[in-house]
Tab-separated table of C-alpha atoms in Angstrom:
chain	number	residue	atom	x	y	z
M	1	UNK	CA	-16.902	3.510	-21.854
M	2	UNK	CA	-17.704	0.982	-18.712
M	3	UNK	CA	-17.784	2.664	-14.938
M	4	UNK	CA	-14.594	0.800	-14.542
M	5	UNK	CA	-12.346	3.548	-16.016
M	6	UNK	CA	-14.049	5.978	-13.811
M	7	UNK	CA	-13.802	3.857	-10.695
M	8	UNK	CA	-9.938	4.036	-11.561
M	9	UNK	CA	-9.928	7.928	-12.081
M	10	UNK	CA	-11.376	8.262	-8.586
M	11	UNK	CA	-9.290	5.641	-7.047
M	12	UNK	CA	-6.479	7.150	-8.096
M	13	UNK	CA	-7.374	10.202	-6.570
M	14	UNK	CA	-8.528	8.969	-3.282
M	15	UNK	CA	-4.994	7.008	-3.291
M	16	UNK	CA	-3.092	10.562	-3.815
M	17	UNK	CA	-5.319	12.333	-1.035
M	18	UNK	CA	-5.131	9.177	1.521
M	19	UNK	CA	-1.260	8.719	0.994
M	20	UNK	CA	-0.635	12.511	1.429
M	21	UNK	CA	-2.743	12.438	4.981
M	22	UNK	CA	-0.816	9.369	6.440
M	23	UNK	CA	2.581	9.366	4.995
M	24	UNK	CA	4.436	10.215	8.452
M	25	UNK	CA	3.216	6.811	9.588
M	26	UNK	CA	4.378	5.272	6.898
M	27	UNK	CA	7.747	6.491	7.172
M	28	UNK	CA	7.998	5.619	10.694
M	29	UNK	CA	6.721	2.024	10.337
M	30	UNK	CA	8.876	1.435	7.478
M	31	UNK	CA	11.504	2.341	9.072
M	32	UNK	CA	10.801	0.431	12.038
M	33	UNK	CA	10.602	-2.642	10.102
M	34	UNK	CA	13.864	-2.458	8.138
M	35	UNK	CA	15.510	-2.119	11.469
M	36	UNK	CA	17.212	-4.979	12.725
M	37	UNK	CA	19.353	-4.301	15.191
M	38	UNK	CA	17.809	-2.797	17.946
M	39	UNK	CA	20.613	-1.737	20.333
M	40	UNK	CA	22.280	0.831	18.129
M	41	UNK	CA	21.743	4.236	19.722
M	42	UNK	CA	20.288	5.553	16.305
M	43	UNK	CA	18.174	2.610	16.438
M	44	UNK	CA	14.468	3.564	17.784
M	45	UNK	CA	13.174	2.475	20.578
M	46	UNK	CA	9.148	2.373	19.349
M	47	UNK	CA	6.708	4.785	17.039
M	48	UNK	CA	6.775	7.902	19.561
M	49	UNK	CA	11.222	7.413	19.695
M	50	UNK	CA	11.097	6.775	15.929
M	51	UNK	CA	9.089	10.501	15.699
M	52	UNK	CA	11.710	12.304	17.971
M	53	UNK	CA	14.545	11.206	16.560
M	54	UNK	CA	13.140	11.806	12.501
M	55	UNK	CA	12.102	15.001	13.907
M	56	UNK	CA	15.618	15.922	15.665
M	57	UNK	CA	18.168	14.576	13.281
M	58	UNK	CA	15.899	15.091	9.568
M	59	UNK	CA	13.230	17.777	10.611
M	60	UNK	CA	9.959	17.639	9.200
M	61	UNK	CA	11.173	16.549	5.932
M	62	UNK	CA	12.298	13.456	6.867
M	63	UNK	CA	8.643	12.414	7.848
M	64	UNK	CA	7.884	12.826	4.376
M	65	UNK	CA	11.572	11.613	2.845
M	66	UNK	CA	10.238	9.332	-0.531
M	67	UNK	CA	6.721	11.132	-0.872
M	68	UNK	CA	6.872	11.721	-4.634
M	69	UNK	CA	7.272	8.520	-5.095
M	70	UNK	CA	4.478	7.527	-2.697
M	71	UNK	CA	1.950	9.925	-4.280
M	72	UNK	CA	2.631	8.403	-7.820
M	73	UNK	CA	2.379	4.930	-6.517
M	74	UNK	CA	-0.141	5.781	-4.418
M	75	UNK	CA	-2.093	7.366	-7.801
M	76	UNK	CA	-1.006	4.239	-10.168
M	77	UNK	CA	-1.631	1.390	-7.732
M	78	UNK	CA	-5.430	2.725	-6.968
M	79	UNK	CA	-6.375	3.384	-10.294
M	80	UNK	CA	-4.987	0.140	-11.925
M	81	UNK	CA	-6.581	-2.196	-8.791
M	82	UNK	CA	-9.609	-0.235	-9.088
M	83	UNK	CA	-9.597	-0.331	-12.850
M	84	UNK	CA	-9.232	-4.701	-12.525
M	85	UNK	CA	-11.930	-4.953	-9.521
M	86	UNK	CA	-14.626	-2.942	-11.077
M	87	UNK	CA	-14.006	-4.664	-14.854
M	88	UNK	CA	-14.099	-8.102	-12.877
M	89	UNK	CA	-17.027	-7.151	-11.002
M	90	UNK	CA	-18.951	-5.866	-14.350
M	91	UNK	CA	-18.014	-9.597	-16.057
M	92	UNK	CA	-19.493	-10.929	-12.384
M	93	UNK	CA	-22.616	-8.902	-12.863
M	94	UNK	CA	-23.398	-9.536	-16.152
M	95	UNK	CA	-22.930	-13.349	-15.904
M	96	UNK	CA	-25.299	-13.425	-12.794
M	97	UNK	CA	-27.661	-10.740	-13.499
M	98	UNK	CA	-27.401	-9.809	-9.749
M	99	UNK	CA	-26.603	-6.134	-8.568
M	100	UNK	CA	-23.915	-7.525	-6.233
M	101	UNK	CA	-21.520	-10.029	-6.083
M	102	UNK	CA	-21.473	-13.026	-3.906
M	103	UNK	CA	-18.136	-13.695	-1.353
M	104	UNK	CA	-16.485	-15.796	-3.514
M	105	UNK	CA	-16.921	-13.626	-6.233
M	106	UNK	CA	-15.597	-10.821	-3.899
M	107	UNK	CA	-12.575	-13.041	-3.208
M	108	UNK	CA	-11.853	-13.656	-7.312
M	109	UNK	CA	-12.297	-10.220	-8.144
M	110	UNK	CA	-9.611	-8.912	-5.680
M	111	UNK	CA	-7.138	-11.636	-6.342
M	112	UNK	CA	-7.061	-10.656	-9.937
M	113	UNK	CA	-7.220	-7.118	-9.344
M	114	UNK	CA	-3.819	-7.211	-6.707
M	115	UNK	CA	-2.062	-9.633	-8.853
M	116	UNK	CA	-2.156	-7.094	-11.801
M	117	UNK	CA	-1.011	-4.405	-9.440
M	118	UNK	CA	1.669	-6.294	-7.379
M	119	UNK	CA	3.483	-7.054	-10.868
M	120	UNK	CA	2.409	-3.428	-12.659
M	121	UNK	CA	3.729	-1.076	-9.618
M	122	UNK	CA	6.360	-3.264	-7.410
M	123	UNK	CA	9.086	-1.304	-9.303
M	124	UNK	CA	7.811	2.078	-7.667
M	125	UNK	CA	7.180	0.521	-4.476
M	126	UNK	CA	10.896	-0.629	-4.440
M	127	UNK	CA	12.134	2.819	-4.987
M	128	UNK	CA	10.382	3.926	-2.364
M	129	UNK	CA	10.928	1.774	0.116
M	130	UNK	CA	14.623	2.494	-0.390
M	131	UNK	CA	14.304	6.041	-0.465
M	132	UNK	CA	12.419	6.089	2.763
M	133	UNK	CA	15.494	4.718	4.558
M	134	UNK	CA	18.014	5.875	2.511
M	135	UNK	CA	17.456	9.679	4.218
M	136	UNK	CA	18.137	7.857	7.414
M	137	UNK	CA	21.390	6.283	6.025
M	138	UNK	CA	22.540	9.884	4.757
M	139	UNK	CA	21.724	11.795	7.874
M	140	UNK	CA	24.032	9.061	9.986
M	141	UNK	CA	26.890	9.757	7.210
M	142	UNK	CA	26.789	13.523	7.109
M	143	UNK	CA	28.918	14.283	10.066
M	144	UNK	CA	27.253	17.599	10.322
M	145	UNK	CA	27.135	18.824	7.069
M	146	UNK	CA	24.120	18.197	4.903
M	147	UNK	CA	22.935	15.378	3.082
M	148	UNK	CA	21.888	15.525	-0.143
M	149	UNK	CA	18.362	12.823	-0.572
M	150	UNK	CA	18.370	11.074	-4.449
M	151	UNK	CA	15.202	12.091	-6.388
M	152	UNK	CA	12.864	9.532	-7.411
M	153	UNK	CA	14.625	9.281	-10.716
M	154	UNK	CA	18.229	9.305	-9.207
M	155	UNK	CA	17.218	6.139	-6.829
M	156	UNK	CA	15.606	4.878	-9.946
M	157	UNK	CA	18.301	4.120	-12.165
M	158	UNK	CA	20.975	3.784	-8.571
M	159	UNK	CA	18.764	0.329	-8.464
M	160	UNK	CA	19.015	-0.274	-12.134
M	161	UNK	CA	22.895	0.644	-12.448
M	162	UNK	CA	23.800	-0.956	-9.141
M	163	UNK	CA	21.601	-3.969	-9.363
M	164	UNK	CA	19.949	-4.853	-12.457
M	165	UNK	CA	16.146	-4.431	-14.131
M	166	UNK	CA	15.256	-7.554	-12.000
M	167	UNK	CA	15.608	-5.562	-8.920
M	168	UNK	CA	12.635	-3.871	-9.068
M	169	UNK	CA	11.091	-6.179	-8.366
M	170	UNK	CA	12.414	-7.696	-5.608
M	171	UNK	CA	10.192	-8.403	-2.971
M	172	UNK	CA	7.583	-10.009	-5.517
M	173	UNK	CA	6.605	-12.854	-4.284
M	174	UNK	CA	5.914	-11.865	-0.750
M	175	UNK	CA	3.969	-9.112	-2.237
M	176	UNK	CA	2.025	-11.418	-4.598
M	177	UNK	CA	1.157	-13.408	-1.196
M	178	UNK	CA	0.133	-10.383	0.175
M	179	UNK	CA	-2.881	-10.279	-2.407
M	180	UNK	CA	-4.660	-11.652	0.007
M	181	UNK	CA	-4.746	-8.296	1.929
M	182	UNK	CA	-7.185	-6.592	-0.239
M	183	UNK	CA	-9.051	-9.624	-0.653
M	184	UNK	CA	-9.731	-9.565	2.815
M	185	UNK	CA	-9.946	-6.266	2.633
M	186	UNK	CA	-12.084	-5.451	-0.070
M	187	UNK	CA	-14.431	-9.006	0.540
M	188	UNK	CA	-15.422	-7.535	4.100
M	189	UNK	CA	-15.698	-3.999	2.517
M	190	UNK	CA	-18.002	-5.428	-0.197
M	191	UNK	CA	-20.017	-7.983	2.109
M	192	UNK	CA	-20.244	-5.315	5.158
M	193	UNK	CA	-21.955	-2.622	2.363
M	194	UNK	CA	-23.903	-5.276	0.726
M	195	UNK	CA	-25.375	-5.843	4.221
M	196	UNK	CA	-25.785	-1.741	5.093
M	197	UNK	CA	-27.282	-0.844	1.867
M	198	UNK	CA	-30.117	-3.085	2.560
M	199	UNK	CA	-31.395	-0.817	4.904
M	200	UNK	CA	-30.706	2.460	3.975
M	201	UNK	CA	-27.834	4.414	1.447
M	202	UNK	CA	-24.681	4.815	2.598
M	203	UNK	CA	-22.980	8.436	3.241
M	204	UNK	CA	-19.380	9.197	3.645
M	205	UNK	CA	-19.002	8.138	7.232
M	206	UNK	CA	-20.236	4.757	6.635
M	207	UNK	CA	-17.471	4.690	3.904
M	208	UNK	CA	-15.166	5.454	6.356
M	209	UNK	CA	-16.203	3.422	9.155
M	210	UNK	CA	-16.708	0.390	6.583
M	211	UNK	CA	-12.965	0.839	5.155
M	212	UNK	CA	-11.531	1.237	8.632
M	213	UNK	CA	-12.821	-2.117	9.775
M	214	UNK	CA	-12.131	-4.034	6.163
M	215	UNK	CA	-8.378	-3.024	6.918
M	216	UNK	CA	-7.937	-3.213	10.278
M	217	UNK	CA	-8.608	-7.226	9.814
M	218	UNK	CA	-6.450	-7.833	6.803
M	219	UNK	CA	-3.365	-5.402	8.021
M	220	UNK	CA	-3.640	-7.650	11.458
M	221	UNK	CA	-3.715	-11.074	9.614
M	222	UNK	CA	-0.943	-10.430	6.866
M	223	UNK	CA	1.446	-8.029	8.430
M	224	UNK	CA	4.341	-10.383	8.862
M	225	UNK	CA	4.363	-10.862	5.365
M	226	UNK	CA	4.491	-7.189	4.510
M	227	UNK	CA	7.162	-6.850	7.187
M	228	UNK	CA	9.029	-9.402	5.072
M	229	UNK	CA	8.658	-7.794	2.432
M	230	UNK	CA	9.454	-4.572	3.105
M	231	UNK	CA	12.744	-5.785	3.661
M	232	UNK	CA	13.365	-7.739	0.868
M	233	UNK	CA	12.539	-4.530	-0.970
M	234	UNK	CA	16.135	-3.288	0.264
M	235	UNK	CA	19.173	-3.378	-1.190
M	236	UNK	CA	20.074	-6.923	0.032
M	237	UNK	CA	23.819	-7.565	1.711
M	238	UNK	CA	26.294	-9.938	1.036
M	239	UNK	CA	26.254	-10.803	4.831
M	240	UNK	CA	24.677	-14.207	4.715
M	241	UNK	CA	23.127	-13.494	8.193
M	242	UNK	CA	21.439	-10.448	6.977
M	243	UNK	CA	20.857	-11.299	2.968
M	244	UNK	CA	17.288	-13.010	2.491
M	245	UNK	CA	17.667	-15.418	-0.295
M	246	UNK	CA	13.804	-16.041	0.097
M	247	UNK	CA	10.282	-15.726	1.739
M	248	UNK	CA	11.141	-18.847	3.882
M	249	UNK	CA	14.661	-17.749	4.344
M	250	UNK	CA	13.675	-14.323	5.345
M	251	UNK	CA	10.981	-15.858	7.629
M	252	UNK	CA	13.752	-18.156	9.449
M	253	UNK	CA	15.834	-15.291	9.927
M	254	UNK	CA	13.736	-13.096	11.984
M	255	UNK	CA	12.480	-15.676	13.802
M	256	UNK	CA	16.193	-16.400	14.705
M	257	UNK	CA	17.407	-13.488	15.283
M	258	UNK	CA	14.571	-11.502	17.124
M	259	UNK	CA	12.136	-13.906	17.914
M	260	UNK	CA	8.399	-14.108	16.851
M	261	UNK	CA	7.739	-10.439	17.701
M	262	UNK	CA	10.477	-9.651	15.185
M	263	UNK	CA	7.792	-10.503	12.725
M	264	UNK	CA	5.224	-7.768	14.759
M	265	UNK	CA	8.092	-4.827	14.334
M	266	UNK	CA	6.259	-1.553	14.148
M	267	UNK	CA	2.565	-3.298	13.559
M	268	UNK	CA	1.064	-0.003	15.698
M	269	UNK	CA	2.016	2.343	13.317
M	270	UNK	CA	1.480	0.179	10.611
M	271	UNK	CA	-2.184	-0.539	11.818
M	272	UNK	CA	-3.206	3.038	12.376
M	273	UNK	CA	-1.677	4.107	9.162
M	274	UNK	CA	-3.306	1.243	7.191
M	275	UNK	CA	-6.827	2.095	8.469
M	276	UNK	CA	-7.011	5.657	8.245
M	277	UNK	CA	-5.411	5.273	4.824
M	278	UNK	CA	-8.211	2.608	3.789
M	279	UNK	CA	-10.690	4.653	5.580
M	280	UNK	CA	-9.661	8.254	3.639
M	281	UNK	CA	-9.413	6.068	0.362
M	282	UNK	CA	-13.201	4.528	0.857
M	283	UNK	CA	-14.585	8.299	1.744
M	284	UNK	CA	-12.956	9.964	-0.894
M	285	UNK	CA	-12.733	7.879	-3.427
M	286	UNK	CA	-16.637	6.836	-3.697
M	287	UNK	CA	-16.933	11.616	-3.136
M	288	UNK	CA	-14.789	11.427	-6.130
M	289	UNK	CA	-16.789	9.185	-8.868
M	290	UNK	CA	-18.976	11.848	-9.917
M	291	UNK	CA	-16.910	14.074	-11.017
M	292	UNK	CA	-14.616	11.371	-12.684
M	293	UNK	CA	-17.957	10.168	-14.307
M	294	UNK	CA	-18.718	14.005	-15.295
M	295	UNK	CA	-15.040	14.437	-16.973
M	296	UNK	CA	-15.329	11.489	-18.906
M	297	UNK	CA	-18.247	13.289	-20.607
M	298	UNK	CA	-16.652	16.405	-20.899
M	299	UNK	CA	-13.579	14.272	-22.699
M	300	UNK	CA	-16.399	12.727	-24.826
M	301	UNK	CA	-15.680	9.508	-23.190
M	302	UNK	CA	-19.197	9.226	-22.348
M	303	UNK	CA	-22.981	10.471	-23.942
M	304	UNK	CA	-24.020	11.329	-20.756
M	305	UNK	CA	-24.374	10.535	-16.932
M	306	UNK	CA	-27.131	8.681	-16.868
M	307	UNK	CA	-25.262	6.149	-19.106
M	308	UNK	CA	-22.944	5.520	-16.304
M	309	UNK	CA	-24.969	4.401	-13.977
């Protein structure tokens, strides 16, 4: 069996254990960047207002409101882009008969791997998105009693019952756009090591370091396009002012309606989360490969260790 199936293993874990560490920030930017109307009085005022009032009005829990979700998208969409990349990679190899792949190669191997996993896990993504806001809804409605949050598979088939199969994956297009995050991403990532390991190996900080920087540039380039499509992710209205019939509707909109730094909503957050999550993902994932590598051979998946290599 090729590395690539371990590669996806670990992935998958390093998504679970990066998603779990900066899941607060998630909730806060998504939040922030559903939010349209900013003069409401439940509306929030920034990240730090956003924290208060989650923390006064939800408790803990609602920093965490759609994490079971998270965690199994988190899981799925690792392991199946990591799972693409490294199978792409191996063809890239092979062909060339280099140890590493050039930029362009980089860029191809990416593209393929986040098309596969835009299309495979939008439909968890969706729920998610909508149960992340969906506590907020519920606490505003409860009038003092207590609100009841849908489960995973309650806000699952809501979306299918309410509005169709095809809504899960709304939002697909901007997402598919948005493969050019990880190519970004994962071209610096792979360039930036390329260039490391030519002087010495790299340990778990560099990892980190390495991921931190590979994000921080494609979060800052692409993030009006994952504000977008956050919010196409929603349940859309039947208020033609608020409904987003498209990318380039949805673009017009928020420009209209709250200027160019509408498009910038809740991009702190969003850039600390995004790099500590890449950065937690790198590190762990590449501590993790060993011991996906040793339970492939204890699943007889693989003669031995040295054939992994």
């Amino acid at each position: 069996m090729s590395d690539n199936v371990a590669h996806a293993l670990a992935g998958a874990g390093g998504g679970i254990i990066s998603m779990a560490v900066t899941y607060p920030l998630i909730t806060v930017n998504t939040r922030l960047q559903v939010q349209r109307n900013d003069k409401d009085s439940a509306s929030y005022a920034g990240n730090m207002d956003a924290i208060r009032k989650i923390l006064s009005t939800e408790g803990i829990a609602g920093l965490f409101s759609g994490l079971e979700s998270a965690l199994f998208g988190a899981a799925v969409t690792n392991g199946v882009y990591y799972y693409f990349f490294e199978a792409v990679k191996a063809a890239f190899e092979r062909a060339s008969k280099r140890k590493s792949m050039s930029t362009v190669e980089s860029m191809v191997s990416g593209a393929v791997a986040g098309a596969m996993t835009c299309i495979i896990t939008n439909p968890i993504w969706v729920v998610n998105t909508r149960l992340t806001v969906k506590q907020k809804k519920l606490t505003a409605q409860a009038d003092g009693g207590e609100a009841e949050s849908p489960t995973t598979v309650q806000a699952f088939a809501e979306i299918i019952k309410e509005d169709g199969v095809l809504a899960l994956w709304q939002g697909i297009i901007p997402a598919l756009i948005l493969v050019i995050n990880p190519i970004i991403q994962y071209t610096a990532f792979e360039q930036l090591k390329n260039r490391v390991e030519r002087f010495r190996k790299l340990g778990s900080l560099d990892f980190f370091v390495l991921g931190a920087i590979s994000k921080l540039a494609a979060t800052s380039i692409t993030y009006p396009y994952i504000l977008l499509k956050s919010r196409m992710q929603l349940k859309q209205s039947k208020n033609e002012g608020e409904r987003y019939d498209s990318l380039a509707d949805g673009l017009r909109k928020v420009i209209a309606q709250e200027g160019v730094a509408g498009l910038y909503k809740g991009i702190e957050s969003k850039l600390l989360q995004s790099v500590l999550t890449a950065s937690f993902l790198f590190m762990s994932k590449e501590a993790l490969f060993s011991y996906a590598v040793k339970l492939l051979i204890l699943l007889g998946a693989r003669r031995s260790l040295a054939s992994a290599k």
